[in-house]
Amino acid sequence: MEPIAPITGMNDVLPERAPAWQHVERVAREVFAAYGYQEIRVPILEQTGLFKRAIGEFTDIVEKEMFSFEDRGGDGLTLRPEATAGIARAAISNGLVHNQRHRWYTLGPMFRGERPQKGRYRQFHQIDAEAYGFEGPDVDAELILLSARLWKRLGIEGLKLEINSLGTPEARRAYRATLVEYFSAHADALDADSTRRLGGNPLRILDSKNPALAALIAGAPRLTDHLDAESRVHFEGLCARLDDAGVAYTVNPRLVRGLDYYTRTVFEWITTAWGAQNAVCSGGRYDGLVAQLGGEHTPAVGWALGIERLVILMEEQGRTVSAEPPHVFFVMVGAAAERLALRLAEQVRDAWPDLRLETGLGGGSFKSQFRRADKSGAALALVLGDGEVERGVVALKPLRLGGEQEEVALADLPARIGSRLGLG
Ligand code: ATP
Ligand code: MG
């Protein structure tokens, strides 16, 4: 029979890679805790209308990347392409926006029908941070400092921070008009995507990844010249706090971000090591989003990072993470030994909850089980054959430990293992 193929752009994280993922997730949870961010978990499926309203009709995501379908009842559902919309929806659904402040994070899979390539997949995973109810640039700065601490804790080097301000929706509308004027005057030079965006969302032309447009985009009017006074003060406040903290950044007036909901602050941590997939972590402020989704006006700001891109970067920088080897490998040969060994193994695990003990299940000679024991990386082998069963002992054979082999009475086994391994 033909094997069933995996879905394009959706990857298996195999056990050899899983420790790196676990490490990233564990460190992220610790860093979030250090700043008072709490975990929130929201569904992977939402109504399609949520993303259309939150992300915007004229974005790549909504126009061509969403995995949308009708369920059996005829409702339009979509696999979430990002986490912010669902979290804003959850804040409203649970009555958590009125006069409240929250610092939240979430981890999980996102889905976008993009062309798969290095660092770009159809199911990918994000770590997402959100702060609700905070007006000022101090929380924008905190979120950036939090991400910088994450890079430090993970040992990731060379990420560059770019920041920009998109101003208020009104300021953006004025800027939009000047952009339409500029790009219309150069309509011949635009590609098909950009021509389409010129009508719907001309700011997105600035976000184009087509190198043929780079010069045209570089010559476009700058949003920073159209900022409203309050947004300017907000942006200067953010810059001052980043300066205080010694976080280096570049102001990139072309940074607009691919989603419509942003206002004021936007930022990206980028790597210079790759091509188009250069954004490792992206975020910004979206003060209008909650109201746009039918909730009470609530300022909000957040970021999301791609775990795949982070893990690739760590590997490229030699930061590999391997699984912890077992402390103990139990070699057991013969029917009676196997039964007794399973029981003893449970007693040892009862005594040492953090101990990693692997058994030589599946049988095989002493020689082949010792080979497996060696390969496992265990420090200590326990050996049980017919002779040991008869004498009522287990042999302890150091593999990656000093000291001699010894025989231990069954009742003394947990304590003896503890002292040989220096546990407890
Ligand atoms: P890009 O410009 O690379 O398409 P984006 O602006 O669409 O990124 P966001 O929507 O802001 O990205 O998502 C935040 C982060 O999620 C990105 O910085 C990136 O690390 C990661 N990411 C986004 N899309 C993908 C994808 N298709 N595959 C893997 N990671 C992704
Ligand atoms: Mg994208």
Tab-separated table of C-alpha atoms and ligand atoms in Angstrom:
chain	number	residue	atom	x	y	z
A	1	MET	CA	0.000	0.000	0.000
A	2	GLU	CA	1.105	3.549	-0.695
A	3	PRO	CA	2.123	5.325	2.526
A	4	ILE	CA	0.126	8.469	3.343
A	5	ALA	CA	2.160	11.583	2.626
A	6	PRO	CA	2.552	14.422	5.123
A	7	ILE	CA	0.884	17.745	4.290
A	8	THR	CA	3.139	20.180	2.435
A	9	GLY	CA	4.763	22.680	4.771
A	10	MET	CA	3.755	20.838	7.929
A	11	ASN	CA	6.670	19.309	9.774
A	12	ASP	CA	7.223	16.615	12.318
A	13	VAL	CA	9.449	17.640	15.199
A	14	LEU	CA	11.388	14.446	15.771
A	15	PRO	CA	12.747	13.449	19.186
A	16	GLU	CA	16.288	14.541	18.283
A	17	ARG	CA	15.040	18.107	17.789
A	18	ALA	CA	12.434	18.153	20.547
A	19	PRO	CA	14.931	19.000	23.332
A	20	ALA	CA	15.758	22.296	21.591
A	21	TRP	CA	12.051	23.125	21.407
A	22	GLN	CA	11.532	22.192	25.042
A	23	HIS	CA	14.503	24.317	26.008
A	24	VAL	CA	13.156	27.348	24.142
A	25	GLU	CA	9.708	26.885	25.666
A	26	ARG	CA	11.055	26.362	29.170
A	27	VAL	CA	13.309	29.409	29.040
A	28	ALA	CA	10.471	31.496	27.579
A	29	ARG	CA	8.155	30.486	30.434
A	30	GLU	CA	10.842	31.423	32.955
A	31	VAL	CA	11.449	34.798	31.349
A	32	PHE	CA	7.714	35.535	31.145
A	33	ALA	CA	7.381	34.652	34.826
A	34	ALA	CA	10.229	37.032	35.617
A	35	TYR	CA	8.130	39.897	34.186
A	36	GLY	CA	4.750	38.817	35.579
A	37	TYR	CA	3.321	37.489	32.302
A	38	GLN	CA	0.750	34.719	32.733
A	39	GLU	CA	-0.130	31.981	30.286
A	40	ILE	CA	-3.421	32.103	28.381
A	41	ARG	CA	-4.532	29.311	26.042
A	42	VAL	CA	-7.069	29.969	23.330
A	43	PRO	CA	-8.572	27.721	20.625
A	44	ILE	CA	-6.769	26.944	17.393
A	45	LEU	CA	-10.040	27.314	15.461
A	46	GLU	CA	-11.978	30.566	15.384
A	47	GLN	CA	-14.687	32.008	13.223
A	48	THR	CA	-13.238	33.203	9.928
A	49	GLY	CA	-14.818	36.605	10.520
A	50	LEU	CA	-12.553	37.192	13.525
A	51	PHE	CA	-9.397	37.156	11.411
A	52	LYS	CA	-10.933	39.139	8.575
A	53	ARG	CA	-11.915	41.843	11.014
A	54	ALA	CA	-8.729	41.785	13.105
A	55	ILE	CA	-6.004	41.284	10.509
A	56	GLY	CA	-7.647	43.154	7.633
A	57	GLU	CA	-9.117	42.126	4.269
A	58	PHE	CA	-6.204	43.463	2.208
A	59	THR	CA	-3.431	41.561	3.927
A	60	ASP	CA	-1.562	38.579	2.487
A	61	ILE	CA	-2.822	36.464	5.352
A	62	VAL	CA	-6.520	37.093	4.774
A	63	GLU	CA	-6.310	37.347	1.005
A	64	LYS	CA	-4.456	34.135	0.334
A	65	GLU	CA	-2.934	32.363	3.309
A	66	MET	CA	-5.730	31.239	5.614
A	67	PHE	CA	-6.803	27.628	6.027
A	68	SER	CA	-10.553	28.223	6.038
A	69	PHE	CA	-13.377	25.746	5.693
A	70	GLU	CA	-17.025	25.221	6.481
A	71	ASP	CA	-17.824	22.894	9.339
A	72	ARG	CA	-20.732	20.470	9.156
A	73	GLY	CA	-23.131	23.097	10.377
A	74	GLY	CA	-22.058	25.493	7.626
A	75	ASP	CA	-20.090	27.876	9.872
A	76	GLY	CA	-16.970	29.437	8.348
A	77	LEU	CA	-13.978	28.462	10.475
A	78	THR	CA	-10.265	29.188	10.155
A	79	LEU	CA	-7.159	27.627	11.634
A	80	ARG	CA	-5.567	30.563	13.419
A	81	PRO	CA	-2.820	32.266	11.382
A	82	GLU	CA	-1.633	34.203	14.470
A	83	ALA	CA	-2.528	34.455	18.145
A	84	THR	CA	-3.350	38.107	18.787
A	85	ALA	CA	-6.851	38.074	17.283
A	86	GLY	CA	-7.909	35.041	19.312
A	87	ILE	CA	-6.512	36.486	22.520
A	88	ALA	CA	-8.271	39.816	21.961
A	89	ARG	CA	-11.453	37.863	21.260
A	90	ALA	CA	-10.926	35.876	24.479
A	91	ALA	CA	-10.366	39.052	26.489
A	92	ILE	CA	-13.697	40.402	25.238
A	93	SER	CA	-15.592	37.087	25.541
A	94	ASN	CA	-14.468	36.697	29.158
A	95	GLY	CA	-15.124	40.273	30.229
A	96	LEU	CA	-11.422	40.962	30.821
A	97	VAL	CA	-11.007	44.319	29.153
A	98	HIS	CA	-13.018	46.805	31.206
A	99	ASN	CA	-10.652	48.833	33.391
A	100	GLN	CA	-8.174	46.009	33.661
A	101	ARG	CA	-4.547	45.383	32.952
A	102	HIS	CA	-3.165	42.063	31.843
A	103	ARG	CA	0.185	40.660	30.860
A	104	TRP	CA	-0.250	37.402	28.981
A	105	TYR	CA	1.636	34.935	26.833
A	106	THR	CA	0.766	31.884	24.796
A	107	LEU	CA	2.608	29.197	22.821
A	108	GLY	CA	1.339	27.079	19.976
A	109	PRO	CA	0.843	26.274	16.307
A	110	MET	CA	-0.270	28.789	13.677
A	111	PHE	CA	-1.307	28.050	10.085
A	112	ARG	CA	-0.646	30.004	6.910
A	113	GLY	CA	-0.749	28.688	3.351
A	114	GLU	CA	2.600	30.155	2.295
A	115	ARG	CA	5.214	28.738	-0.059
A	116	PRO	CA	7.332	26.519	2.171
A	117	GLN	CA	11.055	27.283	2.373
A	118	LYS	CA	13.668	27.520	5.089
A	119	GLY	CA	12.052	29.261	8.053
A	120	ARG	CA	8.657	29.487	6.331
A	121	TYR	CA	6.120	26.716	6.788
A	122	ARG	CA	2.365	26.154	6.683
A	123	GLN	CA	2.134	24.965	10.243
A	124	PHE	CA	4.611	26.888	12.351
A	125	HIS	CA	4.817	27.730	16.016
A	126	GLN	CA	4.860	30.991	17.840
A	127	ILE	CA	5.563	32.268	21.281
A	128	ASP	CA	3.322	35.271	21.736
A	129	ALA	CA	3.321	38.038	24.336
A	130	GLU	CA	0.439	40.458	24.924
A	131	ALA	CA	-0.156	43.367	27.287
A	132	TYR	CA	-3.658	44.840	27.629
A	133	GLY	CA	-4.732	48.064	29.293
A	134	PHE	CA	-1.357	49.829	29.241
A	135	GLU	CA	-1.302	53.135	27.411
A	136	GLY	CA	2.277	54.333	27.659
A	137	PRO	CA	5.534	53.508	25.887
A	138	ASP	CA	6.885	51.958	29.095
A	139	VAL	CA	5.151	48.664	28.359
A	140	ASP	CA	6.311	48.740	24.720
A	141	ALA	CA	9.827	49.012	26.144
A	142	GLU	CA	9.200	46.249	28.687
A	143	LEU	CA	8.070	43.859	25.970
A	144	ILE	CA	11.197	44.585	23.960
A	145	LEU	CA	13.435	44.175	27.016
A	146	LEU	CA	11.714	40.879	27.748
A	147	SER	CA	12.496	39.631	24.240
A	148	ALA	CA	16.093	40.847	24.510
A	149	ARG	CA	16.437	38.890	27.746
A	150	LEU	CA	15.127	35.820	25.965
A	151	TRP	CA	17.880	36.062	23.318
A	152	LYS	CA	20.421	36.479	26.102
A	153	ARG	CA	19.150	33.481	28.048
A	154	LEU	CA	19.103	31.346	24.883
A	155	GLY	CA	22.578	32.496	23.888
A	156	ILE	CA	21.371	33.861	20.539
A	157	GLU	CA	23.596	36.528	19.064
A	158	GLY	CA	23.441	39.014	16.248
A	159	LEU	CA	19.740	39.892	16.221
A	160	LYS	CA	19.084	43.503	15.238
A	161	LEU	CA	16.172	45.510	16.548
A	162	GLU	CA	14.295	47.770	14.148
A	163	ILE	CA	11.543	50.058	15.365
A	164	ASN	CA	9.120	52.489	13.823
A	165	SER	CA	5.889	54.296	14.613
A	166	LEU	CA	2.789	54.038	12.446
A	167	GLY	CA	1.050	56.861	14.308
A	168	THR	CA	-2.687	56.999	14.822
A	169	PRO	CA	-5.183	55.720	12.242
A	170	GLU	CA	-5.853	59.358	11.264
A	171	ALA	CA	-2.174	60.080	10.700
A	172	ARG	CA	-1.958	56.904	8.707
A	173	ARG	CA	-4.879	57.930	6.515
A	174	ALA	CA	-3.139	61.185	5.626
A	175	TYR	CA	0.081	59.312	4.914
A	176	ARG	CA	-1.841	56.785	2.851
A	177	ALA	CA	-3.029	59.521	0.525
A	178	THR	CA	0.522	60.731	-0.126
A	179	LEU	CA	1.631	57.155	-0.734
A	180	VAL	CA	-1.141	56.512	-3.250
A	181	GLU	CA	-0.092	59.673	-5.053
A	182	TYR	CA	3.558	58.590	-5.105
A	183	PHE	CA	3.007	54.996	-6.230
A	184	SER	CA	0.333	55.995	-8.776
A	185	ALA	CA	2.901	58.257	-10.388
A	186	HIS	CA	5.152	55.163	-10.709
A	187	ALA	CA	2.377	52.711	-11.569
A	188	ASP	CA	4.390	51.171	-14.442
A	189	ALA	CA	7.109	50.035	-12.065
A	190	LEU	CA	4.775	48.173	-9.690
A	191	ASP	CA	4.357	44.402	-9.735
A	192	ALA	CA	0.926	42.722	-9.763
A	193	ASP	CA	0.740	42.376	-5.962
A	194	SER	CA	1.615	46.004	-5.382
A	195	THR	CA	-0.809	47.233	-8.037
A	196	ARG	CA	-3.551	45.370	-6.236
A	197	ARG	CA	-2.458	46.805	-2.887
A	198	LEU	CA	-2.426	50.316	-4.260
A	199	GLY	CA	-6.218	50.279	-4.187
A	200	GLY	CA	-6.768	48.367	-0.938
A	201	ASN	CA	-3.794	48.918	1.330
A	202	PRO	CA	-0.932	50.935	-0.169
A	203	LEU	CA	1.128	50.786	3.061
A	204	ARG	CA	1.606	47.112	2.401
A	205	ILE	CA	3.605	47.962	-0.726
A	206	LEU	CA	6.351	49.115	1.643
A	207	ASP	CA	6.382	45.576	3.066
A	208	SER	CA	6.958	43.988	-0.365
A	209	LYS	CA	9.717	41.403	-0.547
A	210	ASN	CA	10.234	41.943	-4.300
A	211	PRO	CA	13.821	43.223	-4.758
A	212	ALA	CA	12.808	44.918	-8.033
A	213	LEU	CA	10.751	47.378	-6.001
A	214	ALA	CA	13.419	48.186	-3.417
A	215	ALA	CA	14.574	51.444	-5.016
A	216	LEU	CA	11.040	52.694	-5.592
A	217	ILE	CA	10.122	51.896	-2.002
A	218	ALA	CA	13.247	53.596	-0.671
A	219	GLY	CA	12.188	56.787	-2.449
A	220	ALA	CA	8.638	56.765	-1.070
A	221	PRO	CA	7.446	59.448	1.361
A	222	ARG	CA	8.130	58.543	4.969
A	223	LEU	CA	5.509	57.860	7.558
A	224	THR	CA	7.727	59.391	10.219
A	225	ASP	CA	7.245	62.762	8.504
A	226	HIS	CA	3.468	62.412	8.932
A	227	LEU	CA	3.328	61.419	12.582
A	228	ASP	CA	0.833	63.139	14.869
A	229	ALA	CA	2.252	64.911	17.920
A	230	GLU	CA	1.064	62.355	20.488
A	231	SER	CA	2.461	59.442	18.555
A	232	ARG	CA	5.755	61.277	18.250
A	233	VAL	CA	5.904	61.738	22.031
A	234	HIS	CA	5.032	58.067	22.516
A	235	PHE	CA	7.776	57.014	20.108
A	236	GLU	CA	10.346	59.282	21.743
A	237	GLY	CA	9.335	57.788	25.105
A	238	LEU	CA	10.037	54.312	23.792
A	239	CYS	CA	13.394	55.344	22.332
A	240	ALA	CA	14.411	56.990	25.609
A	241	ARG	CA	13.614	53.846	27.585
A	242	LEU	CA	15.519	51.624	25.164
A	243	ASP	CA	18.445	54.035	25.472
A	244	ASP	CA	18.190	53.858	29.287
A	245	ALA	CA	18.340	50.079	29.123
A	246	GLY	CA	21.236	50.077	26.662
A	247	VAL	CA	19.266	48.189	24.001
A	248	ALA	CA	20.571	49.093	20.542
A	249	TYR	CA	18.008	49.741	17.791
A	250	THR	CA	17.611	51.260	14.359
A	251	VAL	CA	14.646	53.388	13.373
A	252	ASN	CA	13.429	51.933	10.092
A	253	PRO	CA	10.819	54.228	8.526
A	254	ARG	CA	9.895	51.465	6.016
A	255	LEU	CA	8.883	49.034	8.734
A	256	VAL	CA	5.099	48.718	8.424
A	257	ARG	CA	4.332	45.087	9.386
A	258	GLY	CA	1.985	42.829	7.461
A	259	LEU	CA	-1.114	43.118	9.614
A	260	ASP	CA	-3.548	46.001	9.560
A	261	TYR	CA	-4.231	46.276	13.258
A	262	TYR	CA	-1.013	48.012	14.284
A	263	THR	CA	-0.948	51.601	15.592
A	264	ARG	CA	2.050	53.590	16.806
A	265	THR	CA	4.914	51.297	17.828
A	266	VAL	CA	6.025	48.496	15.512
A	267	PHE	CA	9.260	46.557	15.817
A	268	GLU	CA	11.106	43.534	14.497
A	269	TRP	CA	14.104	41.562	15.630
A	270	ILE	CA	15.814	40.489	12.431
A	271	THR	CA	18.727	38.285	11.541
A	272	THR	CA	21.102	39.314	8.807
A	273	ALA	CA	22.097	35.685	8.226
A	274	TRP	CA	19.177	34.782	5.938
A	275	GLY	CA	17.205	36.135	2.988
A	276	ALA	CA	13.520	36.972	3.107
A	277	GLN	CA	12.808	34.959	6.249
A	278	ASN	CA	14.759	37.444	8.311
A	279	ALA	CA	12.184	38.329	10.977
A	280	VAL	CA	12.584	36.261	14.107
A	281	CYS	CA	10.273	38.250	16.358
A	282	SER	CA	7.793	40.926	15.350
A	283	GLY	CA	5.310	43.034	17.191
A	284	GLY	CA	3.819	46.356	17.997
A	285	ARG	CA	0.927	48.247	19.456
A	286	TYR	CA	-2.696	47.761	18.410
A	287	ASP	CA	-4.749	50.178	20.441
A	288	GLY	CA	-7.733	49.926	18.082
A	289	LEU	CA	-8.031	46.153	17.902
A	290	VAL	CA	-10.279	45.424	20.885
A	291	ALA	CA	-12.792	48.083	19.834
A	292	GLN	CA	-12.595	46.839	16.241
A	293	LEU	CA	-13.672	43.420	17.555
A	294	GLY	CA	-16.616	44.879	19.442
A	295	GLY	CA	-15.025	45.391	22.863
A	296	GLU	CA	-14.464	48.523	24.860
A	297	HIS	CA	-11.495	50.638	23.716
A	298	THR	CA	-8.417	49.050	25.306
A	299	PRO	CA	-4.803	49.840	24.499
A	300	ALA	CA	-2.774	46.747	23.698
A	301	VAL	CA	0.708	45.801	22.559
A	302	GLY	CA	2.511	42.527	21.905
A	303	TRP	CA	4.902	40.475	19.857
A	304	ALA	CA	5.241	37.006	18.381
A	305	LEU	CA	8.332	34.999	17.593
A	306	GLY	CA	8.659	31.981	15.328
A	307	ILE	CA	10.009	28.989	17.227
A	308	GLU	CA	11.231	27.262	14.024
A	309	ARG	CA	13.313	30.296	13.048
A	310	LEU	CA	14.680	30.558	16.576
A	311	VAL	CA	15.645	26.881	16.667
A	312	ILE	CA	17.339	27.105	13.232
A	313	LEU	CA	19.249	30.158	14.418
A	314	MET	CA	20.362	28.405	17.587
A	315	GLU	CA	21.581	25.429	15.579
A	316	GLU	CA	23.448	27.684	13.158
A	317	GLN	CA	25.105	29.367	16.115
A	318	GLY	CA	26.156	26.016	17.571
A	319	ARG	CA	23.654	26.141	20.413
A	320	THR	CA	22.443	22.578	20.109
A	321	VAL	CA	20.413	21.036	22.898
A	322	SER	CA	20.369	17.258	23.347
A	323	ALA	CA	18.120	15.043	25.377
A	324	GLU	CA	19.396	14.155	28.852
A	325	PRO	CA	20.700	10.585	28.910
A	326	PRO	CA	19.276	8.139	31.446
A	327	HIS	CA	21.122	7.883	34.737
A	328	VAL	CA	20.585	4.145	34.839
A	329	PHE	CA	20.120	1.376	32.277
A	330	PHE	CA	18.674	-1.896	33.542
A	331	VAL	CA	20.131	-4.963	31.779
A	332	MET	CA	17.885	-7.960	32.385
A	333	VAL	CA	18.282	-11.402	30.836
A	334	GLY	CA	15.918	-14.335	31.271
A	335	ALA	CA	12.188	-14.589	32.018
A	336	ALA	CA	12.482	-14.480	35.824
A	337	ALA	CA	14.948	-11.575	35.688
A	338	GLU	CA	12.698	-9.557	33.415
A	339	ARG	CA	9.728	-9.850	35.760
A	340	LEU	CA	11.746	-9.002	38.841
A	341	ALA	CA	13.548	-6.147	37.093
A	342	LEU	CA	10.312	-4.381	36.175
A	343	ARG	CA	9.258	-4.502	39.814
A	344	LEU	CA	12.627	-3.261	41.043
A	345	ALA	CA	12.664	-0.486	38.482
A	346	GLU	CA	9.360	0.805	39.879
A	347	GLN	CA	10.801	0.774	43.409
A	348	VAL	CA	13.823	2.744	42.277
A	349	ARG	CA	11.599	5.307	40.506
A	350	ASP	CA	9.439	5.572	43.651
A	351	ALA	CA	12.538	6.403	45.660
A	352	TRP	CA	14.012	8.893	43.143
A	353	PRO	CA	11.287	10.743	41.196
A	354	ASP	CA	13.839	12.714	39.159
A	355	LEU	CA	15.914	9.691	38.220
A	356	ARG	CA	15.893	8.609	34.578
A	357	LEU	CA	15.924	4.803	34.395
A	358	GLU	CA	15.648	2.956	31.100
A	359	THR	CA	15.094	-0.777	30.959
A	360	GLY	CA	16.448	-3.230	28.411
A	361	LEU	CA	12.924	-4.255	27.368
A	362	GLY	CA	12.686	-6.361	24.259
A	363	GLY	CA	15.221	-8.913	25.429
A	364	GLY	CA	18.572	-9.803	23.912
A	365	SER	CA	21.810	-11.224	25.275
A	366	PHE	CA	23.901	-9.527	27.985
A	367	LYS	CA	26.212	-8.367	25.233
A	368	SER	CA	23.523	-6.735	23.118
A	369	GLN	CA	21.852	-5.115	26.125
A	370	PHE	CA	25.187	-3.729	27.317
A	371	ARG	CA	25.654	-2.246	23.882
A	372	ARG	CA	22.298	-0.514	24.268
A	373	ALA	CA	23.223	0.571	27.793
A	374	ASP	CA	26.433	2.111	26.511
A	375	LYS	CA	24.695	3.829	23.622
A	376	SER	CA	22.040	5.276	25.933
A	377	GLY	CA	24.699	7.326	27.720
A	378	ALA	CA	23.689	5.973	31.123
A	379	ALA	CA	26.136	6.447	33.990
A	380	LEU	CA	25.260	3.213	35.698
A	381	ALA	CA	24.045	-0.220	34.572
A	382	LEU	CA	21.984	-2.535	36.744
A	383	VAL	CA	22.416	-6.177	35.795
A	384	LEU	CA	20.019	-8.972	36.550
A	385	GLY	CA	20.377	-12.516	35.163
A	386	ASP	CA	19.399	-15.962	36.447
A	387	GLY	CA	22.410	-16.075	38.793
A	388	GLU	CA	21.588	-12.743	40.432
A	389	VAL	CA	17.909	-13.707	40.788
A	390	GLU	CA	18.980	-16.893	42.597
A	391	ARG	CA	21.323	-15.026	44.932
A	392	GLY	CA	18.742	-12.249	45.541
A	393	VAL	CA	21.065	-9.462	44.343
A	394	VAL	CA	21.450	-6.953	41.518
A	395	ALA	CA	24.854	-6.152	40.053
A	396	LEU	CA	25.750	-2.424	39.762
A	397	LYS	CA	28.224	-1.771	36.981
A	398	PRO	CA	29.552	1.764	36.582
A	399	LEU	CA	29.587	2.815	32.908
A	400	ARG	CA	30.399	6.507	33.160
A	401	LEU	CA	31.229	6.616	36.856
A	402	GLY	CA	34.261	5.836	38.983
A	403	GLY	CA	34.307	2.905	41.404
A	404	GLU	CA	34.010	-0.844	41.204
A	405	GLN	CA	31.259	-3.181	40.143
A	406	GLU	CA	29.339	-4.517	43.151
A	407	GLU	CA	26.430	-6.738	44.068
A	408	VAL	CA	23.619	-5.232	46.133
A	409	ALA	CA	20.801	-6.935	48.051
A	410	LEU	CA	17.364	-6.163	46.539
A	411	ALA	CA	16.177	-4.218	49.579
A	412	ASP	CA	19.243	-1.945	49.459
A	413	LEU	CA	18.986	-1.192	45.737
A	414	PRO	CA	17.297	2.256	45.760
A	415	ALA	CA	19.575	3.613	48.488
A	416	ARG	CA	22.733	2.210	46.882
A	417	ILE	CA	21.827	3.705	43.476
A	418	GLY	CA	21.250	7.047	45.176
A	419	SER	CA	24.653	7.032	46.803
A	420	ARG	CA	26.503	5.795	43.696
A	421	LEU	CA	24.920	8.605	41.660
A	422	GLY	CA	25.204	11.198	44.413
A	423	LEU	CA	21.448	11.805	44.530
A	424	GLY	CA	19.319	13.157	47.365
B	1	ATP	P1	7.456	37.396	7.342
B	1	ATP	O1	7.720	38.828	7.010
B	1	ATP	O2	8.701	36.572	7.445
B	1	ATP	O3	6.395	36.775	6.489
B	1	ATP	P2	5.461	38.094	9.231
B	1	ATP	O4	5.599	39.557	9.289
B	1	ATP	O5	4.399	37.505	8.376
B	1	ATP	O6	6.869	37.436	8.836
B	1	ATP	P3	4.303	37.808	11.851
B	1	ATP	O7	2.946	37.605	11.337
B	1	ATP	O8	4.606	39.064	12.523
B	1	ATP	O9	5.374	37.501	10.706
B	1	ATP	O10	4.670	36.580	12.823
B	1	ATP	C1	5.641	36.709	13.861
B	1	ATP	C2	6.784	35.741	13.675
B	1	ATP	O11	6.315	34.456	13.313
B	1	ATP	C3	7.728	36.107	12.544
B	1	ATP	O12	8.670	37.041	12.992
B	1	ATP	C4	8.361	34.780	12.212
B	1	ATP	O13	9.421	34.488	13.111
B	1	ATP	C5	7.257	33.810	12.465
B	1	ATP	N1	6.590	33.405	11.220
B	1	ATP	C6	5.679	34.093	10.510
B	1	ATP	N2	5.262	33.393	9.438
B	1	ATP	C7	5.919	32.194	9.488
B	1	ATP	C8	5.905	31.012	8.687
B	1	ATP	N3	5.121	30.902	7.631
B	1	ATP	N4	6.719	30.000	9.033
B	1	ATP	C9	7.522	30.084	10.118
B	1	ATP	N5	7.564	31.159	10.923
B	1	ATP	C10	6.779	32.207	10.631
B	2	MG	MG	4.378	36.793	6.446
